[in-house]
mmCIF file of C-alpha atoms in Angstrom:
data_model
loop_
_atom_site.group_PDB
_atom_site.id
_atom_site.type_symbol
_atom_site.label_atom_id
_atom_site.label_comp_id
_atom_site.label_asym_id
_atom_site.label_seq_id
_atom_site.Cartn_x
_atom_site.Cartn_y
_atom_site.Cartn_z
ATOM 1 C CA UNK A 49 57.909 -73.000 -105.358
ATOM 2 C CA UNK A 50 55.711 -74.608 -103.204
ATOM 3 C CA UNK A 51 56.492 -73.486 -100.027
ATOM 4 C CA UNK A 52 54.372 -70.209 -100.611
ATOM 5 C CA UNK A 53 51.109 -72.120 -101.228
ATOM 6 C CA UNK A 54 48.838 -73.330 -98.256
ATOM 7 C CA UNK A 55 47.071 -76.919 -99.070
ATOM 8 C CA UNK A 56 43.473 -77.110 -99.308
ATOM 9 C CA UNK A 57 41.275 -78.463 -96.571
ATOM 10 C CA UNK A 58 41.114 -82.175 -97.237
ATOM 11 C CA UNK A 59 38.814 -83.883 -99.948
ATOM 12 C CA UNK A 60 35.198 -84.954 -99.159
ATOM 13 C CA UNK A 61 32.698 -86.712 -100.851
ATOM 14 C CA UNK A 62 30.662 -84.175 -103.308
ATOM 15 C CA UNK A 63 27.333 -85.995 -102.774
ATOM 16 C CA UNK A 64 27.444 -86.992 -98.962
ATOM 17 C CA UNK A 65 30.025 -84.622 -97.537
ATOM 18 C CA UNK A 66 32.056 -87.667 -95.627
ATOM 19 C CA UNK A 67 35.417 -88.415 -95.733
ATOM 20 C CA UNK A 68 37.059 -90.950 -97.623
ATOM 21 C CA UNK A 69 39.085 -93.871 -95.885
ATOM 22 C CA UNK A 70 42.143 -91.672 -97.585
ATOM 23 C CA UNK A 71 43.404 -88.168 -97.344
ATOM 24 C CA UNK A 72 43.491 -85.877 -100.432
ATOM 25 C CA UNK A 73 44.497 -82.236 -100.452
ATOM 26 C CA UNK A 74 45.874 -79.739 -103.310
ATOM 27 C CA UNK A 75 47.713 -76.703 -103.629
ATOM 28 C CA UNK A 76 47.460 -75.042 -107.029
ATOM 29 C CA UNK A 77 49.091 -71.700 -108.433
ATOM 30 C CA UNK A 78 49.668 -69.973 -111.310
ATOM 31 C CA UNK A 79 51.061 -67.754 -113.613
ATOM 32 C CA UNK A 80 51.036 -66.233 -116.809
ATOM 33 C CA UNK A 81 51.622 -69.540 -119.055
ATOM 34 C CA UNK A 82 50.427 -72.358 -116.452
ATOM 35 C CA UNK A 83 48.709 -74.050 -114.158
ATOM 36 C CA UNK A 84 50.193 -75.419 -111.205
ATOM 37 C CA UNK A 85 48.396 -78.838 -109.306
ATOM 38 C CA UNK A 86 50.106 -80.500 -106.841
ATOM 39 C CA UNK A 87 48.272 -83.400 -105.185
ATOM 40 C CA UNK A 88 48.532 -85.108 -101.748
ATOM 41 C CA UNK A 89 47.085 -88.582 -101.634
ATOM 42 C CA UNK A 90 47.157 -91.173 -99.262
ATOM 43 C CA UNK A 91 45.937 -93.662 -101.522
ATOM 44 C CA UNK A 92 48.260 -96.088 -103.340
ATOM 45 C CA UNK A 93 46.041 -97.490 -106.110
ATOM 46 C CA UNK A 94 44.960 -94.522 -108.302
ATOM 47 C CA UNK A 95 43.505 -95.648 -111.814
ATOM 48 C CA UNK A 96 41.043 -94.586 -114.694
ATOM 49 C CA UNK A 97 40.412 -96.251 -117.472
ATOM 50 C CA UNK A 98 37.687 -93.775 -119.456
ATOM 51 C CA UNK A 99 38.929 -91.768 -122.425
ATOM 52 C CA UNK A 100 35.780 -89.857 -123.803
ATOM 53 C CA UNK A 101 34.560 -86.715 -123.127
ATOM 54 C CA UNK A 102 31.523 -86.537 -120.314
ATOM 55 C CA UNK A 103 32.474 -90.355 -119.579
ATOM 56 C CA UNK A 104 31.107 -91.295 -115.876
ATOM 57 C CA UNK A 105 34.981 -91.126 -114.753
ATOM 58 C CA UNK A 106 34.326 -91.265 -111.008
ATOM 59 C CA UNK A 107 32.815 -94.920 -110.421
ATOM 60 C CA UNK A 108 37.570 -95.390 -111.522
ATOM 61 C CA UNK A 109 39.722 -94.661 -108.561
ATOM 62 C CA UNK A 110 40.944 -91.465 -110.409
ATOM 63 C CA UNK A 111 42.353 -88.011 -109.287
ATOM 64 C CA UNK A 112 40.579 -85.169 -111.664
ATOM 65 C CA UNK A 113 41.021 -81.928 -112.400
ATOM 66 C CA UNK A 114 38.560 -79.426 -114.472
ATOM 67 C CA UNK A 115 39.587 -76.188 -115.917
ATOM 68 C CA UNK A 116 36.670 -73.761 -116.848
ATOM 69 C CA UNK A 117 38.158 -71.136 -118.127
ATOM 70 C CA UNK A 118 35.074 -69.181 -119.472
ATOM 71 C CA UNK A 119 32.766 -70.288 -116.153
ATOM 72 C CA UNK A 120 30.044 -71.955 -118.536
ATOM 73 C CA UNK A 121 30.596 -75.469 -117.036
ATOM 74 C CA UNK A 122 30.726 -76.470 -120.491
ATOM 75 C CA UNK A 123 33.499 -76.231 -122.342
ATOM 76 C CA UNK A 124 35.953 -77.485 -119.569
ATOM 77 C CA UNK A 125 39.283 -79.063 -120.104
ATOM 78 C CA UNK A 126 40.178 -82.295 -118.081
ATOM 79 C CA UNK A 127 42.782 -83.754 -116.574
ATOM 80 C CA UNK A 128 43.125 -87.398 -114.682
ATOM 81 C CA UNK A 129 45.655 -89.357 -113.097
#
């Protein structure tokens, strides 16, 4: 399943561009009924604690995913781990 899909280059910072102490890469795919995200992270201590829509998620030590379906960058669906 997974063997088909290439891993992204890894995870940077989105404000600074450096690299985190830890690794973190993704390969995603699809099909008709789902989305596929499989995660590669060095880190051992992944949290979050926020619940609410819009909450300031990324001062937690969380993995996130977004899904825009329309492309408005506002009515996005999200998933953390």
């Amino acid at each position: 399943f997974w063997n088909d899909v290439e891993w992204s280059e890894d995870f940077v910072d989105i404000a600074t561009e450096i690299s985190p102490k830890f690794r973190t890469k993704v390969k995603m795919r699809w099909d008709d009924e789902f989305l596929y995200v499989g995660a590669y992270m060095e880190e051992t201590d992944v949290w979050g604690t926020l619940t609410d829509h819009n909450s300031v998620i990324f001062h937690d030590n969380d993995f996130e995913v977004f899904v825009d379906a329309e492309g408005t960058n506002h009515n996005y669906k999200e998933v953390r781990r």
